[in-house]
Amino acid sequence: MSWIPVSAGSDFTLDNLPYGVFSTVDDPRHRIGVAVGDSVLDLSKISGLFKGPYMVSNQKVLEETALNSFMALSYHHWAETRATIKELLSVENPRLRDDAQLKESCVVQMDSVQMHLPCHIGDYTDFYSSISHATNVGTMFRGKDNALMPNWKQLPVGYHGRSSTVVVSETPVRRPNGQTRPNDAEPPVFGPCKLMDFELEMAFFVGGAANKMGDPVPVSSAHERIFGMVLMNDWSARDIQKWEYVPLGPFTAKNLGTVISPWIVTMEALQPFLTDNYPQDVEPLPYLRHSEKYNFDINLQVAIEPEGNSTKPSVVCRSNFKYMYWTMLQQLAHHSITGCVMKAGDLLASGTISGENEDSYGSMLELSWRGSKTVQLENSPGEERKFLKDGDNVIITGFCDNNSGKRIGFGKCSSKVLPANKI
């Protein structure tokens, strides 16, 4: 129990304690906070209370305007900090509970804060690690017999994204202009994307001390370099993507905007929700093999809210992170196997997370099966979609609940489609 009230069903229980960066109208300075119920604990106001053997000489990192320095410490520092926060919030601990002045300064109401990106994102990589999604997309474009490319079960496929357009939830994204080729018998045309799509994803932040260039991160110790996870919507312009992706893959169809949820849920908080790794029917090469569980039972949902909608958003997808074929350990090990430097704050995404059932497909491309059928918005009578319209707000949510009294959530990742610029 916490002396900060936590209502039933809250995403931000005492078992969660996710990190984020926030500001307020009264104090526009960016600072690090922890979400607890409907409140934010301002760590910059209590940094002097972290006096364990790991954090006693590193307390000042909690007063910085981004999480990078804290993330660059070791997983021992992260664990100790989390334990200290949990102790300070305990209903039985009087240190903050009974200090009225300090408590007033360090506890901020959630509805009064402005959330920001939690850290400076140096690099961003997006993987393609859901086997159902890869199979669906491959079937659409190459047929069922050639759905998966020969390398897909041998290595975690990915591409280098654009960190400059990674933004925090509630940031709208503009429909892009670009080249498309609607008719293969005619030259390409330029104009607004007509096949605007969301992608249901999750992502993890790299932490720990950067590896030296030339030295990979071994799969056996990769867990020490994973700080925590967020929800993600990797916006996609499908018609632009179709024309430009050969031969080098995603480019302008993917750099228009990537939205993440503001609170980073730590891997320690996720431990109670470990589940079996997805069965890999082709044995990976030795550098990608690990026997320990590193998959998580995270319920995911996508809803669409049309502009001017007076009812609740319509859920169009229910999926789960456990459908990932490649684990985060394998993704990080493969990413760095060449000696690529992985720094604290680097963002590595899952790729679209789809399940086997149609209602678990994590994109409009799959839900409408390349535009061949419509998706009904149940809470908006008369509204249906093949792809997204201007004004649509896409809301991704996620939570873990193992029916043992522990529940943690990720908040939400929300973003609205703005009309294309007139060019």
Tab-separated table of C-alpha atoms in Angstrom:
chain	number	residue	atom	x	y	z
A	1	MET	CA	0.000	0.000	0.000
A	2	SER	CA	1.125	3.537	-0.804
A	3	TRP	CA	0.356	6.727	1.098
A	4	ILE	CA	-0.350	8.217	-2.350
A	5	PRO	CA	-3.841	6.961	-3.265
A	6	VAL	CA	-3.963	4.399	-6.072
A	7	SER	CA	-7.464	3.654	-7.354
A	8	ALA	CA	-8.590	0.186	-8.422
A	9	GLY	CA	-7.655	-0.547	-12.010
A	10	SER	CA	-4.945	2.114	-12.124
A	11	ASP	CA	-2.081	1.548	-14.555
A	12	PHE	CA	0.368	3.049	-12.090
A	13	THR	CA	0.335	0.847	-9.010
A	14	LEU	CA	3.115	0.488	-6.459
A	15	ASP	CA	4.204	-2.600	-8.414
A	16	ASN	CA	4.820	-0.455	-11.493
A	17	LEU	CA	6.629	2.830	-10.727
A	18	PRO	CA	7.461	3.843	-14.331
A	19	TYR	CA	9.795	6.727	-15.141
A	20	GLY	CA	8.977	9.779	-17.247
A	21	VAL	CA	9.905	13.412	-17.794
A	22	PHE	CA	7.358	16.137	-17.074
A	23	SER	CA	6.838	19.829	-16.506
A	24	THR	CA	4.070	22.019	-15.102
A	25	VAL	CA	2.743	25.487	-15.840
A	26	ASP	CA	4.142	26.759	-12.538
A	27	ASP	CA	7.515	25.108	-13.153
A	28	PRO	CA	8.305	24.647	-16.885
A	29	ARG	CA	11.628	22.990	-16.139
A	30	HIS	CA	11.766	19.404	-17.387
A	31	ARG	CA	12.298	16.941	-14.548
A	32	ILE	CA	12.216	13.227	-13.865
A	33	GLY	CA	9.164	11.743	-12.222
A	34	VAL	CA	7.575	8.431	-11.290
A	35	ALA	CA	3.878	7.764	-11.912
A	36	VAL	CA	1.894	6.614	-8.862
A	37	GLY	CA	-1.889	6.403	-9.173
A	38	ASP	CA	-3.120	9.786	-10.381
A	39	SER	CA	0.044	11.531	-9.173
A	40	VAL	CA	3.652	12.078	-10.192
A	41	LEU	CA	6.484	11.823	-7.677
A	42	ASP	CA	9.039	14.511	-8.565
A	43	LEU	CA	12.428	12.836	-8.074
A	44	SER	CA	14.315	16.113	-8.442
A	45	LYS	CA	12.842	17.208	-5.094
A	46	ILE	CA	13.920	14.094	-3.184
A	47	SER	CA	17.196	13.113	-4.874
A	48	GLY	CA	19.076	13.493	-1.589
A	49	LEU	CA	17.165	10.552	-0.123
A	50	PHE	CA	18.805	7.967	-2.394
A	51	LYS	CA	21.640	6.822	-0.167
A	52	GLY	CA	22.136	3.175	-1.044
A	53	PRO	CA	25.659	2.004	-1.959
A	54	TYR	CA	25.063	2.396	-5.706
A	55	MET	CA	23.132	5.674	-5.800
A	56	VAL	CA	24.704	7.609	-2.937
A	57	SER	CA	27.321	9.074	-5.280
A	58	ASN	CA	24.966	9.285	-8.285
A	59	GLN	CA	21.937	11.034	-6.807
A	60	LYS	CA	22.369	14.124	-8.973
A	61	VAL	CA	21.344	12.214	-12.107
A	62	LEU	CA	17.775	12.308	-10.752
A	63	GLU	CA	17.852	16.103	-10.944
A	64	GLU	CA	18.615	16.192	-14.669
A	65	THR	CA	16.131	17.116	-17.402
A	66	ALA	CA	16.233	13.730	-19.135
A	67	LEU	CA	16.753	10.113	-18.106
A	68	ASN	CA	19.892	9.412	-20.155
A	69	SER	CA	22.416	9.700	-17.304
A	70	PHE	CA	20.321	7.516	-15.011
A	71	MET	CA	19.777	4.998	-17.799
A	72	ALA	CA	23.543	4.907	-18.435
A	73	LEU	CA	24.126	3.532	-14.922
A	74	SER	CA	23.999	-0.208	-14.276
A	75	TYR	CA	20.989	-2.403	-13.645
A	76	HIS	CA	22.157	-2.545	-9.994
A	77	HIS	CA	21.614	1.243	-9.770
A	78	TRP	CA	18.181	0.901	-11.368
A	79	ALA	CA	17.134	-1.847	-8.940
A	80	GLU	CA	18.331	0.068	-5.897
A	81	THR	CA	16.559	3.267	-7.015
A	82	ARG	CA	13.307	1.407	-7.565
A	83	ALA	CA	13.563	-0.250	-4.137
A	84	THR	CA	14.197	3.130	-2.469
A	85	ILE	CA	11.194	4.723	-4.218
A	86	LYS	CA	8.979	1.820	-3.219
A	87	GLU	CA	10.130	2.123	0.391
A	88	LEU	CA	9.582	5.911	0.461
A	89	LEU	CA	6.061	5.464	-0.904
A	90	SER	CA	5.110	2.710	1.525
A	91	VAL	CA	2.222	3.649	3.793
A	92	GLU	CA	4.357	2.493	6.721
A	93	ASN	CA	7.274	4.827	5.942
A	94	PRO	CA	6.884	8.295	7.559
A	95	ARG	CA	9.855	9.952	5.776
A	96	LEU	CA	7.751	11.635	3.067
A	97	ARG	CA	4.320	10.753	4.375
A	98	ASP	CA	4.683	12.938	7.490
A	99	ASP	CA	6.759	15.759	6.017
A	100	ALA	CA	3.947	18.042	4.860
A	101	GLN	CA	6.178	20.621	3.177
A	102	LEU	CA	8.311	18.119	1.264
A	103	LYS	CA	5.296	16.018	0.359
A	104	GLU	CA	3.526	19.050	-1.082
A	105	SER	CA	6.532	19.932	-3.233
A	106	CYS	CA	7.294	16.455	-4.561
A	107	VAL	CA	3.800	15.122	-5.317
A	108	VAL	CA	2.140	16.601	-8.401
A	109	GLN	CA	-1.301	15.756	-9.744
A	110	MET	CA	-1.124	13.842	-13.018
A	111	ASP	CA	-3.747	16.007	-14.719
A	112	SER	CA	-1.612	19.115	-14.188
A	113	VAL	CA	1.567	17.877	-15.884
A	114	GLN	CA	2.851	18.118	-19.440
A	115	MET	CA	4.725	14.984	-20.498
A	116	HIS	CA	7.852	15.059	-22.675
A	117	LEU	CA	10.135	12.535	-24.329
A	118	PRO	CA	11.754	10.652	-21.441
A	119	CYS	CA	15.272	10.919	-22.850
A	120	HIS	CA	17.372	12.146	-25.736
A	121	ILE	CA	16.988	9.434	-28.370
A	122	GLY	CA	20.287	9.014	-30.167
A	123	ASP	CA	19.305	6.206	-32.529
A	124	TYR	CA	16.104	4.391	-33.377
A	125	THR	CA	15.813	0.932	-34.953
A	126	ASP	CA	12.565	-0.803	-35.882
A	127	PHE	CA	12.445	-4.586	-36.092
A	128	TYR	CA	9.990	-6.841	-37.918
A	129	SER	CA	9.645	-9.574	-35.320
A	130	SER	CA	5.993	-10.663	-35.240
A	131	ILE	CA	5.645	-13.823	-37.317
A	132	SER	CA	1.922	-13.336	-37.904
A	133	HIS	CA	2.460	-9.786	-39.175
A	134	ALA	CA	5.359	-10.804	-41.422
A	135	THR	CA	3.337	-13.729	-42.769
A	136	ASN	CA	0.284	-11.563	-43.426
A	137	VAL	CA	2.212	-8.876	-45.281
A	138	GLY	CA	4.247	-11.430	-47.201
A	139	THR	CA	1.095	-13.291	-48.240
A	140	MET	CA	-0.479	-10.083	-49.551
A	141	PHE	CA	2.464	-9.183	-51.758
A	142	ARG	CA	4.169	-12.505	-52.589
A	143	GLY	CA	1.578	-15.201	-51.951
A	144	LYS	CA	1.194	-17.728	-49.161
A	145	ASP	CA	4.004	-20.021	-50.340
A	146	ASN	CA	6.584	-17.215	-50.299
A	147	ALA	CA	5.232	-15.168	-47.381
A	148	LEU	CA	8.432	-15.215	-45.296
A	149	MET	CA	11.735	-14.277	-46.880
A	150	PRO	CA	14.522	-16.901	-46.506
A	151	ASN	CA	16.318	-14.876	-43.795
A	152	TRP	CA	13.298	-14.153	-41.587
A	153	LYS	CA	13.683	-17.147	-39.235
A	154	GLN	CA	17.466	-16.877	-39.249
A	155	LEU	CA	17.861	-13.346	-37.866
A	156	PRO	CA	15.792	-10.461	-36.452
A	157	VAL	CA	15.071	-8.332	-39.531
A	158	GLY	CA	15.056	-4.568	-38.931
A	159	TYR	CA	15.736	-1.153	-40.394
A	160	HIS	CA	17.271	2.057	-39.111
A	161	GLY	CA	14.539	4.604	-38.324
A	162	ARG	CA	14.568	8.350	-37.871
A	163	SER	CA	15.016	9.476	-34.255
A	164	SER	CA	14.286	13.128	-35.089
A	165	THR	CA	10.602	12.366	-35.585
A	166	VAL	CA	10.096	10.208	-32.494
A	167	VAL	CA	7.606	12.178	-30.387
A	168	VAL	CA	5.659	11.706	-27.191
A	169	SER	CA	1.990	10.700	-26.917
A	170	GLU	CA	-0.601	13.404	-27.694
A	171	THR	CA	1.609	14.812	-30.458
A	172	PRO	CA	-0.314	14.874	-33.767
A	173	VAL	CA	1.295	13.565	-36.945
A	174	ARG	CA	0.716	15.120	-40.355
A	175	ARG	CA	-0.300	13.056	-43.356
A	176	PRO	CA	2.778	13.087	-45.598
A	177	ASN	CA	3.171	14.080	-49.220
A	178	GLY	CA	5.246	11.832	-51.406
A	179	GLN	CA	5.658	9.799	-54.548
A	180	THR	CA	3.255	6.955	-55.235
A	181	ARG	CA	2.490	4.797	-58.253
A	182	PRO	CA	-1.216	3.907	-58.119
A	183	ASN	CA	-1.110	2.395	-61.600
A	184	ASP	CA	1.867	0.209	-62.521
A	185	ALA	CA	1.355	1.033	-66.191
A	186	GLU	CA	1.738	4.785	-65.612
A	187	PRO	CA	4.475	7.068	-64.220
A	188	PRO	CA	4.507	7.896	-60.480
A	189	VAL	CA	2.560	10.865	-59.114
A	190	PHE	CA	3.173	13.258	-56.227
A	191	GLY	CA	0.621	14.165	-53.581
A	192	PRO	CA	-0.805	13.345	-50.155
A	193	CYS	CA	-0.598	9.776	-48.871
A	194	LYS	CA	-3.935	8.021	-49.387
A	195	LEU	CA	-3.174	4.894	-47.357
A	196	MET	CA	-2.303	6.283	-43.931
A	197	ASP	CA	-1.817	3.540	-41.361
A	198	PHE	CA	-0.921	2.922	-37.737
A	199	GLU	CA	1.352	0.147	-36.511
A	200	LEU	CA	0.792	-1.363	-33.074
A	201	GLU	CA	4.259	-1.754	-31.564
A	202	MET	CA	6.220	-1.750	-28.367
A	203	ALA	CA	9.800	-0.605	-27.916
A	204	PHE	CA	12.586	-0.810	-25.365
A	205	PHE	CA	15.210	1.694	-24.311
A	206	VAL	CA	18.832	0.639	-24.151
A	207	GLY	CA	20.611	1.406	-20.888
A	208	GLY	CA	23.924	0.740	-19.220
A	209	ALA	CA	27.419	1.777	-20.252
A	210	ALA	CA	27.932	1.880	-24.007
A	211	ASN	CA	29.863	-1.018	-25.506
A	212	LYS	CA	33.080	-0.147	-27.313
A	213	MET	CA	32.942	0.030	-31.083
A	214	GLY	CA	33.825	-3.423	-32.352
A	215	ASP	CA	32.614	-5.228	-29.200
A	216	PRO	CA	29.125	-6.762	-29.458
A	217	VAL	CA	26.629	-7.136	-26.619
A	218	PRO	CA	26.450	-10.904	-25.889
A	219	VAL	CA	22.972	-12.408	-25.736
A	220	SER	CA	23.878	-13.813	-22.293
A	221	SER	CA	24.248	-10.318	-20.793
A	222	ALA	CA	21.853	-8.386	-23.032
A	223	HIS	CA	19.287	-8.206	-20.203
A	224	GLU	CA	21.662	-5.898	-18.330
A	225	ARG	CA	21.366	-3.381	-21.182
A	226	ILE	CA	17.549	-3.188	-21.372
A	227	PHE	CA	16.137	-0.386	-19.217
A	228	GLY	CA	12.402	-0.552	-19.863
A	229	MET	CA	9.537	-0.542	-22.364
A	230	VAL	CA	6.995	1.825	-23.906
A	231	LEU	CA	4.021	1.592	-26.264
A	232	MET	CA	4.615	2.759	-29.824
A	233	ASN	CA	2.698	3.777	-32.926
A	234	ASP	CA	5.013	3.712	-35.938
A	235	TRP	CA	2.996	5.689	-38.486
A	236	SER	CA	3.189	4.360	-42.036
A	237	ALA	CA	2.283	5.725	-45.478
A	238	ARG	CA	1.506	2.452	-47.226
A	239	ASP	CA	1.197	3.766	-50.787
A	240	ILE	CA	4.481	5.680	-50.527
A	241	GLN	CA	6.083	2.613	-48.950
A	242	LYS	CA	4.974	0.294	-51.751
A	243	TRP	CA	6.648	2.451	-54.405
A	244	GLU	CA	9.892	3.348	-52.624
A	245	TYR	CA	10.891	0.346	-50.502
A	246	VAL	CA	12.618	-1.661	-53.270
A	247	PRO	CA	15.561	-2.309	-53.036
A	248	LEU	CA	16.656	-0.733	-49.735
A	249	GLY	CA	13.509	-0.871	-47.621
A	250	PRO	CA	11.491	1.766	-45.662
A	251	PHE	CA	12.423	5.416	-46.122
A	252	THR	CA	10.080	8.427	-46.294
A	253	ALA	CA	7.026	6.220	-45.749
A	254	LYS	CA	8.313	5.639	-42.227
A	255	ASN	CA	10.102	8.844	-41.200
A	256	LEU	CA	6.976	11.021	-40.900
A	257	GLY	CA	6.412	10.262	-37.214
A	258	THR	CA	6.806	7.641	-34.499
A	259	VAL	CA	4.831	8.153	-31.284
A	260	ILE	CA	5.674	6.586	-27.913
A	261	SER	CA	3.920	6.523	-24.557
A	262	PRO	CA	5.554	8.851	-21.998
A	263	TRP	CA	6.111	6.413	-19.116
A	264	ILE	CA	8.914	3.826	-19.289
A	265	VAL	CA	7.895	0.630	-17.510
A	266	THR	CA	11.029	-1.020	-16.145
A	267	MET	CA	11.996	-4.606	-16.848
A	268	GLU	CA	11.996	-5.292	-13.109
A	269	ALA	CA	8.324	-4.310	-12.928
A	270	LEU	CA	7.595	-6.688	-15.809
A	271	GLN	CA	9.241	-9.753	-14.225
A	272	PRO	CA	5.981	-11.163	-12.764
A	273	PHE	CA	4.567	-11.269	-16.290
A	274	LEU	CA	7.284	-13.350	-17.914
A	275	THR	CA	5.921	-16.004	-20.237
A	276	ASP	CA	7.365	-18.684	-22.490
A	277	ASN	CA	9.409	-17.523	-25.442
A	278	TYR	CA	7.684	-17.962	-28.795
A	279	PRO	CA	8.649	-21.369	-30.266
A	280	GLN	CA	11.400	-20.932	-32.855
A	281	ASP	CA	11.213	-23.827	-35.304
A	282	VAL	CA	14.571	-22.982	-36.877
A	283	GLU	CA	17.395	-23.079	-34.343
A	284	PRO	CA	19.177	-19.715	-34.324
A	285	LEU	CA	22.930	-19.490	-34.720
A	286	PRO	CA	24.848	-19.691	-31.417
A	287	TYR	CA	25.180	-15.922	-30.915
A	288	LEU	CA	21.355	-15.641	-30.830
A	289	ARG	CA	20.573	-18.591	-28.560
A	290	HIS	CA	19.295	-18.188	-25.016
A	291	SER	CA	17.292	-20.567	-22.857
A	292	GLU	CA	15.906	-18.179	-20.246
A	293	LYS	CA	12.445	-16.693	-20.622
A	294	TYR	CA	12.432	-13.167	-21.986
A	295	ASN	CA	8.928	-12.780	-23.357
A	296	PHE	CA	6.113	-10.918	-21.609
A	297	ASP	CA	2.352	-11.275	-21.389
A	298	ILE	CA	1.283	-7.707	-22.215
A	299	ASN	CA	-2.291	-7.129	-23.374
A	300	LEU	CA	-2.453	-4.544	-26.155
A	301	GLN	CA	-5.340	-2.667	-27.718
A	302	VAL	CA	-5.829	-0.137	-30.515
A	303	ALA	CA	-8.843	2.170	-30.774
A	304	ILE	CA	-9.807	4.774	-33.369
A	305	GLU	CA	-11.602	7.977	-32.409
A	306	PRO	CA	-12.913	9.946	-35.421
A	307	GLU	CA	-12.751	13.729	-35.242
A	308	GLY	CA	-15.811	15.170	-33.534
A	309	ASN	CA	-16.699	11.774	-32.104
A	310	SER	CA	-19.118	12.129	-29.184
A	311	THR	CA	-18.885	8.531	-27.994
A	312	LYS	CA	-16.024	6.397	-26.772
A	313	PRO	CA	-13.326	5.307	-29.250
A	314	SER	CA	-13.882	2.091	-31.210
A	315	VAL	CA	-11.509	-0.794	-30.543
A	316	VAL	CA	-10.236	-2.302	-33.801
A	317	CYS	CA	-7.430	-4.541	-32.519
A	318	ARG	CA	-6.639	-6.649	-29.446
A	319	SER	CA	-3.216	-8.242	-29.461
A	320	ASN	CA	-0.419	-9.290	-27.096
A	321	PHE	CA	3.339	-8.766	-26.954
A	322	LYS	CA	3.834	-12.498	-26.334
A	323	TYR	CA	3.311	-13.111	-30.062
A	324	MET	CA	6.823	-11.823	-30.785
A	325	TYR	CA	8.964	-14.459	-32.515
A	326	TRP	CA	12.315	-12.810	-31.726
A	327	THR	CA	13.044	-11.731	-28.138
A	328	MET	CA	14.496	-8.389	-27.116
A	329	LEU	CA	17.688	-10.189	-26.069
A	330	GLN	CA	18.077	-11.563	-29.582
A	331	GLN	CA	17.285	-8.195	-31.156
A	332	LEU	CA	19.948	-6.430	-29.103
A	333	ALA	CA	22.531	-9.177	-29.629
A	334	HIS	CA	21.983	-9.155	-33.391
A	335	HIS	CA	21.950	-5.359	-33.634
A	336	SER	CA	25.349	-5.170	-31.952
A	337	ILE	CA	27.002	-8.313	-33.356
A	338	THR	CA	29.057	-6.186	-35.773
A	339	GLY	CA	30.321	-4.071	-32.891
A	340	CYS	CA	27.676	-1.397	-33.388
A	341	VAL	CA	27.754	0.950	-30.390
A	342	MET	CA	24.564	0.846	-28.299
A	343	LYS	CA	24.111	3.881	-26.070
A	344	ALA	CA	21.743	4.715	-23.235
A	345	GLY	CA	18.630	6.225	-24.767
A	346	ASP	CA	18.759	4.266	-28.021
A	347	LEU	CA	15.269	3.047	-28.934
A	348	LEU	CA	14.644	-0.434	-30.385
A	349	ALA	CA	11.115	-1.249	-31.540
A	350	SER	CA	9.336	-4.554	-32.031
A	351	GLY	CA	7.696	-4.014	-35.385
A	352	THR	CA	3.950	-4.459	-35.791
A	353	ILE	CA	2.551	-6.926	-33.238
A	354	SER	CA	-0.141	-9.148	-34.749
A	355	GLY	CA	-1.702	-12.333	-33.437
A	356	GLU	CA	-3.185	-15.226	-35.367
A	357	ASN	CA	-6.803	-14.005	-35.276
A	358	GLU	CA	-8.085	-11.254	-37.566
A	359	ASP	CA	-9.114	-9.000	-34.682
A	360	SER	CA	-5.532	-9.152	-33.378
A	361	TYR	CA	-3.916	-7.736	-36.516
A	362	GLY	CA	-1.843	-4.684	-35.584
A	363	SER	CA	-2.324	-2.455	-38.645
A	364	MET	CA	-5.052	-1.270	-41.001
A	365	LEU	CA	-3.124	-2.901	-43.847
A	366	GLU	CA	-3.914	-6.265	-42.264
A	367	LEU	CA	-7.312	-5.441	-40.745
A	368	SER	CA	-8.615	-4.304	-44.161
A	369	TRP	CA	-6.457	-6.910	-45.913
A	370	ARG	CA	-4.796	-4.397	-48.232
A	371	GLY	CA	-8.020	-2.409	-48.590
A	372	SER	CA	-10.165	-5.302	-49.798
A	373	LYS	CA	-12.633	-5.001	-46.894
A	374	THR	CA	-13.828	-2.403	-44.435
A	375	VAL	CA	-13.391	-2.167	-40.680
A	376	GLN	CA	-16.492	-1.006	-38.818
A	377	LEU	CA	-16.097	1.533	-36.006
A	378	GLU	CA	-18.655	0.080	-33.628
A	379	ASN	CA	-19.024	3.144	-31.401
A	380	SER	CA	-19.394	5.563	-34.315
A	381	PRO	CA	-22.512	4.543	-36.305
A	382	GLY	CA	-21.977	4.742	-40.040
A	383	GLU	CA	-18.199	5.086	-39.703
A	384	GLU	CA	-15.969	2.511	-41.351
A	385	ARG	CA	-12.344	2.467	-42.416
A	386	LYS	CA	-9.947	0.780	-44.796
A	387	PHE	CA	-7.173	3.204	-43.883
A	388	LEU	CA	-7.147	6.295	-41.659
A	389	LYS	CA	-8.863	9.612	-42.332
A	390	ASP	CA	-7.689	13.087	-41.371
A	391	GLY	CA	-8.788	13.843	-37.824
A	392	ASP	CA	-8.678	10.215	-36.676
A	393	ASN	CA	-7.096	9.807	-33.263
A	394	VAL	CA	-5.360	6.456	-32.781
A	395	ILE	CA	-5.103	5.326	-29.157
A	396	ILE	CA	-2.878	2.422	-28.114
A	397	THR	CA	-3.064	1.032	-24.575
A	398	GLY	CA	-1.390	-1.868	-22.814
A	399	PHE	CA	-1.416	-3.584	-19.436
A	400	CYS	CA	-0.314	-6.732	-17.593
A	401	ASP	CA	-2.544	-8.612	-15.162
A	402	ASN	CA	-1.660	-12.110	-13.931
A	403	ASN	CA	-4.725	-12.479	-11.682
A	404	SER	CA	-2.548	-12.587	-8.558
A	405	GLY	CA	-3.297	-9.043	-7.490
A	406	LYS	CA	-0.506	-7.493	-9.521
A	407	ARG	CA	-1.479	-5.163	-12.344
A	408	ILE	CA	0.669	-2.697	-14.211
A	409	GLY	CA	-0.142	-0.558	-17.225
A	410	PHE	CA	1.641	1.615	-19.734
A	411	GLY	CA	-0.796	4.514	-19.892
A	412	LYS	CA	-1.624	5.358	-23.478
A	413	CYS	CA	0.025	6.237	-26.748
A	414	SER	CA	-2.276	8.627	-28.578
A	415	SER	CA	-1.827	10.593	-31.801
A	416	LYS	CA	-4.099	12.350	-34.287
A	417	VAL	CA	-3.784	12.487	-38.083
A	418	LEU	CA	-3.487	16.057	-39.409
A	419	PRO	CA	-4.196	16.942	-43.077
A	420	ALA	CA	-1.283	16.996	-45.498
A	421	ASN	CA	0.454	20.277	-46.263
A	422	LYS	CA	-0.529	21.827	-49.566
A	423	ILE	CA	2.514	21.742	-51.825
